Tab-separated table of C-alpha atoms in Angstrom:
chain	number	residue	atom	x	y	z
A	18	UNK	CA	-10.866	36.588	-4.656
A	19	UNK	CA	-12.074	33.332	-3.025
A	20	UNK	CA	-15.316	33.516	-5.031
A	21	UNK	CA	-13.284	34.017	-8.206
A	22	UNK	CA	-11.181	30.927	-7.461
A	23	UNK	CA	-14.311	28.953	-6.653
A	24	UNK	CA	-15.768	29.777	-10.071
A	25	UNK	CA	-12.451	28.944	-11.699
A	26	UNK	CA	-12.317	25.586	-9.941
A	27	UNK	CA	-15.502	24.509	-11.722
A	28	UNK	CA	-13.762	24.734	-15.090
A	29	UNK	CA	-11.700	21.825	-16.506
A	30	UNK	CA	-8.465	23.715	-15.805
A	31	UNK	CA	-5.138	21.907	-16.018
A	32	UNK	CA	-4.264	20.450	-12.611
A	33	UNK	CA	-0.874	22.190	-12.520
A	34	UNK	CA	-2.570	25.606	-12.917
A	35	UNK	CA	-5.066	25.196	-10.084
A	36	UNK	CA	-4.486	27.520	-7.157
A	37	UNK	CA	-1.958	29.667	-9.022
A	38	UNK	CA	-2.113	33.452	-9.234
A	39	UNK	CA	-1.487	35.495	-12.393
A	40	UNK	CA	1.370	37.975	-12.608
A	41	UNK	CA	0.347	41.422	-11.547
A	42	UNK	CA	1.615	44.630	-9.988
A	43	UNK	CA	-0.745	47.266	-8.579
A	44	UNK	CA	-1.931	49.691	-11.268
A	45	UNK	CA	-3.020	52.715	-9.265
A	46	UNK	CA	-3.649	56.295	-10.273
A	47	UNK	CA	-1.026	58.201	-8.302
A	48	UNK	CA	1.206	61.139	-9.298
A	49	UNK	CA	4.529	59.285	-9.099
A	50	UNK	CA	4.759	55.707	-10.393
A	51	UNK	CA	8.014	54.047	-9.350
A	52	UNK	CA	6.869	50.442	-8.984
A	53	UNK	CA	7.379	48.580	-12.281
A	54	UNK	CA	10.757	49.901	-13.480
A	55	UNK	CA	9.416	51.946	-16.365
A	56	UNK	CA	11.447	54.746	-17.886
A	57	UNK	CA	9.607	57.720	-16.418
A	58	UNK	CA	11.151	60.196	-18.858
A	59	UNK	CA	8.925	59.014	-21.695
A	60	UNK	CA	9.522	59.250	-25.439
A	61	UNK	CA	11.069	62.535	-26.708
A	62	UNK	CA	8.831	64.609	-28.970
A	63	UNK	CA	10.946	64.182	-32.105
A	64	UNK	CA	11.073	60.408	-31.679
A	65	UNK	CA	7.368	60.322	-30.924
A	66	UNK	CA	6.650	62.002	-34.244
A	67	UNK	CA	8.981	59.615	-36.065
A	68	UNK	CA	7.081	56.661	-34.590
A	69	UNK	CA	3.718	58.195	-35.500
A	70	UNK	CA	4.915	58.747	-39.080
A	71	UNK	CA	6.238	55.195	-39.351
A	72	UNK	CA	3.018	53.695	-38.031
A	73	UNK	CA	0.961	55.919	-40.304
A	74	UNK	CA	2.789	54.565	-43.332
A	75	UNK	CA	1.765	51.030	-42.365
A	76	UNK	CA	-1.933	51.757	-41.900
A	77	UNK	CA	-2.724	51.597	-45.610
A	78	UNK	CA	-1.418	48.041	-45.761
A	79	UNK	CA	-3.084	46.607	-42.669
A	80	UNK	CA	-5.261	44.419	-44.864
A	81	UNK	CA	-2.107	42.403	-45.549
A	82	UNK	CA	-0.163	40.227	-43.111
A	83	UNK	CA	3.077	41.716	-41.791
A	84	UNK	CA	6.575	40.535	-42.666
A	85	UNK	CA	6.642	37.164	-40.935
A	86	UNK	CA	10.427	37.295	-40.627
A	87	UNK	CA	10.498	40.950	-39.429
A	88	UNK	CA	13.632	41.326	-41.541
A	89	UNK	CA	14.171	45.077	-41.153
A	90	UNK	CA	13.693	44.817	-37.403
A	91	UNK	CA	16.251	42.045	-37.065
A	92	UNK	CA	18.719	44.094	-39.094
A	93	UNK	CA	18.159	47.167	-36.923
A	94	UNK	CA	18.478	45.137	-33.723
A	95	UNK	CA	21.739	43.567	-34.909
A	96	UNK	CA	23.086	47.007	-35.801
A	97	UNK	CA	22.098	48.372	-32.383
A	98	UNK	CA	23.690	45.526	-30.393
A	99	UNK	CA	26.915	45.321	-32.389
A	100	UNK	CA	29.341	42.598	-31.220
A	101	UNK	CA	29.533	41.275	-34.786
A	102	UNK	CA	25.932	40.068	-34.699
A	103	UNK	CA	23.936	39.653	-37.898
A	104	UNK	CA	20.163	39.519	-38.475
A	105	UNK	CA	20.386	35.719	-38.333
A	106	UNK	CA	21.428	36.007	-34.684
A	107	UNK	CA	18.309	37.968	-33.690
A	108	UNK	CA	14.784	37.027	-32.703
A	109	UNK	CA	11.980	39.271	-31.448
A	110	UNK	CA	8.505	38.950	-29.980
A	111	UNK	CA	5.816	40.875	-28.104
A	112	UNK	CA	7.876	41.741	-25.058
A	113	UNK	CA	10.739	39.732	-23.598
A	114	UNK	CA	8.163	37.595	-21.777
A	115	UNK	CA	7.011	36.182	-25.112
A	116	UNK	CA	10.644	35.670	-26.112
A	117	UNK	CA	11.143	33.608	-22.946
A	118	UNK	CA	7.886	31.780	-23.588
A	119	UNK	CA	9.071	30.843	-27.078
A	120	UNK	CA	12.289	29.471	-25.580
A	121	UNK	CA	10.373	27.357	-23.078
A	122	UNK	CA	7.976	26.141	-25.745
A	123	UNK	CA	10.915	25.010	-27.848
A	124	UNK	CA	13.311	23.711	-25.204
A	125	UNK	CA	11.125	23.103	-22.145
A	126	UNK	CA	7.746	21.415	-21.883
A	127	UNK	CA	6.368	18.256	-20.253
A	128	UNK	CA	9.079	16.021	-18.846
A	129	UNK	CA	11.611	18.854	-18.908
A	130	UNK	CA	12.731	21.365	-16.292
A	131	UNK	CA	14.032	24.899	-15.887
A	132	UNK	CA	16.109	26.328	-13.053
A	133	UNK	CA	16.298	29.901	-11.760
A	134	UNK	CA	17.844	31.483	-8.684
A	135	UNK	CA	15.343	33.307	-6.416
A	136	UNK	CA	14.854	36.039	-5.596
A	137	UNK	CA	14.595	36.677	-9.318
A	138	UNK	CA	12.082	37.627	-11.980
A	139	UNK	CA	8.698	36.292	-10.868
A	140	UNK	CA	7.638	35.413	-14.420
A	141	UNK	CA	10.141	32.566	-14.753
A	142	UNK	CA	8.079	30.022	-12.758
A	143	UNK	CA	4.842	31.310	-14.299
A	144	UNK	CA	6.179	30.918	-17.832
A	145	UNK	CA	7.513	27.491	-16.931
A	146	UNK	CA	4.128	26.455	-15.573
A	147	UNK	CA	2.267	27.734	-18.618
A	148	UNK	CA	4.453	25.586	-20.876
A	149	UNK	CA	4.288	22.461	-18.712
A	150	UNK	CA	7.917	22.857	-17.672
A	151	UNK	CA	8.903	21.894	-14.114
A	152	UNK	CA	10.510	24.867	-12.359
A	153	UNK	CA	13.409	24.298	-9.976
A	154	UNK	CA	14.191	27.143	-7.561
A	155	UNK	CA	17.923	27.251	-6.985
A	156	UNK	CA	19.605	28.849	-3.997
A	157	UNK	CA	21.424	32.167	-3.803
A	158	UNK	CA	22.657	33.776	-0.622
A	159	UNK	CA	21.640	36.546	1.758
A	160	UNK	CA	23.677	39.160	-0.113
A	161	UNK	CA	21.720	38.483	-3.330
A	162	UNK	CA	24.820	37.294	-5.168
A	163	UNK	CA	25.539	34.109	-7.068
A	164	UNK	CA	28.972	32.531	-7.130
A	165	UNK	CA	30.287	30.746	-10.209
A	166	UNK	CA	31.171	27.474	-8.480
A	167	UNK	CA	27.930	27.276	-6.511
A	168	UNK	CA	25.736	28.152	-9.498
A	169	UNK	CA	27.525	25.639	-11.714
A	170	UNK	CA	27.104	22.888	-9.126
A	171	UNK	CA	23.389	23.530	-8.786
A	172	UNK	CA	22.843	23.625	-12.549
A	173	UNK	CA	24.801	20.401	-13.041
A	174	UNK	CA	23.014	18.573	-10.225
A	175	UNK	CA	19.576	19.749	-11.368
A	176	UNK	CA	19.912	18.353	-14.867
A	177	UNK	CA	17.692	21.238	-15.993
A	178	UNK	CA	17.005	21.701	-19.696
A	179	UNK	CA	16.704	25.491	-19.413
A	180	UNK	CA	18.694	27.819	-17.131
A	181	UNK	CA	17.613	31.353	-16.247
A	182	UNK	CA	20.322	33.835	-15.242
A	183	UNK	CA	19.006	37.349	-14.698
A	184	UNK	CA	21.645	40.080	-14.936
A	185	UNK	CA	21.080	42.720	-13.702
A	186	UNK	CA	18.791	40.653	-11.546
A	187	UNK	CA	15.192	41.651	-10.927
A	188	UNK	CA	14.259	42.464	-8.166
A	189	UNK	CA	17.709	42.904	-6.583
A	190	UNK	CA	19.497	44.915	-9.303
A	191	UNK	CA	22.693	42.924	-8.847
A	192	UNK	CA	24.716	41.935	-11.920
A	193	UNK	CA	26.421	38.613	-12.568
A	194	UNK	CA	30.076	38.298	-13.408
A	195	UNK	CA	30.851	36.661	-16.739
A	196	UNK	CA	32.605	33.913	-14.783
A	197	UNK	CA	29.179	32.822	-13.515
A	198	UNK	CA	27.772	32.617	-17.038
A	199	UNK	CA	30.815	30.714	-18.305
A	200	UNK	CA	30.745	28.270	-15.402
A	201	UNK	CA	27.012	27.651	-15.719
A	202	UNK	CA	27.279	27.139	-19.469
A	203	UNK	CA	30.014	24.567	-18.968
A	204	UNK	CA	28.056	22.813	-16.212
A	205	UNK	CA	24.904	22.676	-18.326
A	206	UNK	CA	26.628	20.741	-21.086
A	207	UNK	CA	25.715	17.343	-19.656
A	208	UNK	CA	22.000	18.140	-20.016
A	209	UNK	CA	22.581	20.006	-23.301
A	210	UNK	CA	20.657	22.883	-21.710
A	211	UNK	CA	19.761	26.275	-23.086
A	212	UNK	CA	21.287	29.004	-20.885
A	213	UNK	CA	19.347	32.269	-20.949
A	214	UNK	CA	20.967	35.459	-19.651
A	215	UNK	CA	18.126	37.916	-19.161
A	216	UNK	CA	19.618	41.394	-19.666
A	217	UNK	CA	16.412	43.451	-19.646
A	218	UNK	CA	18.187	46.241	-17.727
A	219	UNK	CA	21.606	46.010	-19.395
A	220	UNK	CA	21.646	49.606	-20.659
A	221	UNK	CA	21.633	50.858	-17.050
A	222	UNK	CA	24.656	48.827	-15.955
A	223	UNK	CA	27.814	50.416	-14.599
A	224	UNK	CA	30.556	50.954	-17.157
A	225	UNK	CA	32.667	48.088	-15.799
A	226	UNK	CA	29.824	45.551	-16.048
A	227	UNK	CA	30.298	43.474	-19.207
A	228	UNK	CA	27.385	42.045	-21.201
A	229	UNK	CA	27.032	38.330	-21.859
A	230	UNK	CA	26.783	39.277	-25.533
A	231	UNK	CA	30.583	39.042	-25.480
A	232	UNK	CA	30.293	35.301	-24.756
A	233	UNK	CA	27.957	34.295	-27.582
A	234	UNK	CA	30.584	33.273	-30.134
A	235	UNK	CA	31.139	29.531	-30.067
A	236	UNK	CA	28.347	28.889	-27.545
A	237	UNK	CA	25.334	27.609	-29.492
A	238	UNK	CA	23.238	27.016	-26.344
A	239	UNK	CA	23.710	30.535	-24.931
A	240	UNK	CA	20.953	33.122	-25.328
A	241	UNK	CA	20.955	36.789	-24.275
A	242	UNK	CA	17.502	38.366	-24.016
A	243	UNK	CA	16.828	42.107	-24.039
A	244	UNK	CA	13.840	44.465	-24.166
A	245	UNK	CA	12.854	47.885	-25.491
A	246	UNK	CA	10.539	48.412	-22.499
A	247	UNK	CA	13.074	49.924	-20.126
A	248	UNK	CA	15.910	52.046	-21.498
A	249	UNK	CA	13.996	52.749	-24.724
A	250	UNK	CA	10.944	53.979	-22.754
A	251	UNK	CA	8.666	51.785	-24.865
A	252	UNK	CA	7.006	49.481	-22.338
A	253	UNK	CA	3.665	50.057	-24.062
A	254	UNK	CA	4.991	48.895	-27.436
A	255	UNK	CA	5.776	45.367	-26.166
A	256	UNK	CA	8.964	44.530	-28.023
A	257	UNK	CA	11.512	42.094	-26.633
A	258	UNK	CA	14.306	40.313	-28.439
A	259	UNK	CA	17.219	37.948	-28.068
A	260	UNK	CA	20.639	37.310	-29.554
A	261	UNK	CA	21.903	33.779	-30.040
A	262	UNK	CA	23.281	31.322	-32.542
A	263	UNK	CA	21.107	31.282	-35.707
A	264	UNK	CA	19.881	27.763	-34.993
A	265	UNK	CA	18.117	28.972	-31.835
A	266	UNK	CA	15.993	31.342	-33.909
A	267	UNK	CA	15.309	28.440	-36.291
A	268	UNK	CA	13.968	26.452	-33.340
A	269	UNK	CA	11.722	29.311	-32.255
A	270	UNK	CA	10.146	29.478	-35.701
A	271	UNK	CA	8.672	26.068	-34.903
A	272	UNK	CA	6.643	27.381	-31.956
A	273	UNK	CA	5.835	31.024	-32.730
A	274	UNK	CA	2.315	31.911	-33.825
A	275	UNK	CA	1.984	32.937	-37.496
A	276	UNK	CA	2.818	36.605	-38.072
A	277	UNK	CA	3.271	37.087	-34.325
A	278	UNK	CA	4.738	40.611	-34.665
A	279	UNK	CA	2.219	43.072	-36.071
A	280	UNK	CA	3.139	45.591	-38.751
A	281	UNK	CA	2.406	48.346	-36.218
A	282	UNK	CA	4.793	46.863	-33.654
A	283	UNK	CA	7.534	46.427	-36.233
A	284	UNK	CA	7.124	49.975	-37.520
A	285	UNK	CA	7.248	51.495	-34.034
A	286	UNK	CA	10.290	49.459	-33.038
A	287	UNK	CA	12.176	50.248	-36.251
A	288	UNK	CA	11.526	53.963	-35.833
A	289	UNK	CA	12.723	53.804	-32.229
A	290	UNK	CA	15.902	51.941	-33.150
A	291	UNK	CA	16.619	54.489	-35.876
A	292	UNK	CA	16.467	57.153	-33.155
A	293	UNK	CA	18.159	55.112	-30.412
A	294	UNK	CA	20.603	57.907	-29.528
A	295	UNK	CA	17.755	60.285	-28.631
A	296	UNK	CA	15.807	57.595	-26.778
A	297	UNK	CA	18.796	56.542	-24.700
A	298	UNK	CA	19.858	60.105	-23.889
A	299	UNK	CA	18.201	59.923	-20.464
A	300	UNK	CA	19.880	56.682	-19.402
A	301	UNK	CA	22.807	58.446	-17.739
A	302	UNK	CA	20.420	60.732	-15.851
A	303	UNK	CA	18.499	57.693	-14.621
A	304	UNK	CA	21.724	56.043	-13.496
A	305	UNK	CA	22.630	59.231	-11.619
A	306	UNK	CA	19.306	59.137	-9.777
A	307	UNK	CA	19.732	55.424	-9.034
A	308	UNK	CA	23.122	56.059	-7.453
A	309	UNK	CA	21.673	59.018	-5.587
A	310	UNK	CA	18.955	56.741	-4.177
A	311	UNK	CA	21.552	54.188	-3.043
A	312	UNK	CA	23.649	56.830	-1.269
A	313	UNK	CA	20.611	58.486	0.326
A	314	UNK	CA	19.163	55.211	1.581
A	315	UNK	CA	22.459	54.361	3.212
A	316	UNK	CA	22.436	57.776	4.863
A	317	UNK	CA	18.996	56.921	6.245
A	318	UNK	CA	20.405	53.774	7.853
A	319	UNK	CA	18.838	51.405	5.323
A	320	UNK	CA	20.571	48.680	3.316
A	321	UNK	CA	20.233	49.104	-0.455
A	322	UNK	CA	21.554	46.313	-2.672
A	323	UNK	CA	24.197	47.311	-5.234
A	324	UNK	CA	22.311	48.011	-8.455
A	325	UNK	CA	23.215	47.845	-12.131
A	326	UNK	CA	19.559	48.412	-13.077
A	327	UNK	CA	17.186	51.389	-13.046
A	328	UNK	CA	15.811	50.413	-9.649
A	329	UNK	CA	17.018	49.834	-6.102
A	330	UNK	CA	16.030	47.099	-3.665
A	331	UNK	CA	16.465	48.226	-0.087
A	332	UNK	CA	16.123	46.535	3.279
A	333	UNK	CA	16.396	47.368	6.950
A	334	UNK	CA	12.684	48.191	7.219
A	335	UNK	CA	10.807	47.136	10.340
A	336	UNK	CA	7.423	47.779	8.754
A	337	UNK	CA	7.759	47.644	4.954
A	338	UNK	CA	3.998	47.461	4.405
A	339	UNK	CA	3.510	50.561	6.548
A	340	UNK	CA	6.208	52.412	4.603
A	341	UNK	CA	4.670	51.290	1.294
A	342	UNK	CA	1.255	52.557	2.390
A	343	UNK	CA	2.690	55.815	3.725
A	344	UNK	CA	4.456	56.488	0.433
A	345	UNK	CA	1.266	55.699	-1.462
A	346	UNK	CA	-0.624	58.239	0.635
A	347	UNK	CA	2.107	60.738	-0.256
A	348	UNK	CA	1.467	60.043	-3.941
A	349	UNK	CA	4.422	57.706	-4.549
A	350	UNK	CA	3.872	54.096	-5.634
A	351	UNK	CA	6.807	51.689	-5.178
A	352	UNK	CA	6.903	47.864	-5.094
A	353	UNK	CA	6.671	45.266	-2.362
A	354	UNK	CA	8.392	42.277	-3.991
A	355	UNK	CA	7.763	39.892	-1.132
A	356	UNK	CA	11.237	39.873	0.403
A	357	UNK	CA	10.867	40.351	4.185
A	358	UNK	CA	11.996	43.777	5.368
A	359	UNK	CA	12.539	45.051	1.811
A	360	UNK	CA	10.929	47.286	-0.813
A	361	UNK	CA	11.953	48.217	-4.359
A	362	UNK	CA	11.879	51.625	-6.015
A	363	UNK	CA	12.412	52.660	-9.627
A	364	UNK	CA	14.852	55.476	-10.307
A	365	UNK	CA	12.786	58.229	-11.910
A	366	UNK	CA	13.446	61.824	-12.780
A	367	UNK	CA	15.298	64.082	-10.364
A	368	UNK	CA	11.995	65.566	-9.191
A	369	UNK	CA	10.367	62.158	-8.689
A	370	UNK	CA	13.416	60.882	-6.826
A	371	UNK	CA	13.387	63.912	-4.539
A	372	UNK	CA	9.722	63.421	-3.670
A	373	UNK	CA	10.355	59.741	-2.919
A	374	UNK	CA	13.382	60.423	-0.708
A	375	UNK	CA	11.713	63.300	1.146
A	376	UNK	CA	8.560	61.262	1.735
A	377	UNK	CA	10.529	58.247	2.914
A	378	UNK	CA	12.634	60.413	5.224
A	379	UNK	CA	9.489	61.850	6.782
A	380	UNK	CA	8.029	58.389	7.353
A	381	UNK	CA	11.269	57.241	8.988
A	382	UNK	CA	11.567	60.420	11.022
A	383	UNK	CA	15.001	61.097	9.575
A	384	UNK	CA	16.617	63.592	7.223
A	385	UNK	CA	18.504	62.889	4.003
A	386	UNK	CA	21.916	64.518	4.362
């Protein structure tokens, strides 16, 4: 790695990128992958065939550019989200990371700043850096929660131009109350900031957790971002999207690359949205396994964070690296997210969850009751 950085240092790289590391999670060939919050159930056979058919129909026209406005996709996304949204309220890109990048390109940049509240999604500072936006790490608390008054104060005092609120939060799984979003939006008015509520895991939330989509009306600076990578089991398709006031999408048209969504991507996403009921059929099973993990970890004397996502962050580990390695040797890959004494595990199938819990129990010398 040092040799790689030495070679890199000889290039005329931007000063603010020197010494930084790219995003990356271990990609290892093990039987059970529970490290990057994928939907381990995969795409059902009937939906898979529908996607293949849809893509096949596009192949004959690949000599032509795709629909630059991805009109059908925006209509399907609006129909899926509901809440009175229309195609004008929707924007999409190659994964929610590109959606966030578009937002920073349009509303961040040199001389501007963005604030987030660690521990949170590790791409926020990387995306900020790549767009020349100064990143301000806010402060949460030891219970991985964020209070409305405290968050609003920090946003107001920061004067940030872009605010990241992740709910359910990655890597903690904790959801924000709508009071936090409302308070932050109000506090960001002085800087005329864009407030982004990143709801990548919203489909896995508990029934009493309310989406920030309900707050969009009348708030032109509020954005809710989503993805088809998680609940839709389409991480490989790279399709993220957002809902907002129409003028936000108009701003993003100024920074997007021409024809940024391929005809293949649009076809696959449209087919998936047409079969959303089948694709989302496993969400309740995943939530059941998530709650099972939380209860079992508590029984093992560990401290899992409350989760509204398809993963669980848990602490109380004296040797998290040793546990991570022991699980890997047992054929289970989970994630070390860099929080001392903690690890994170994706909720998989019932079988995968059982193997994880049994392997962890053996490493701890305890038994799951």
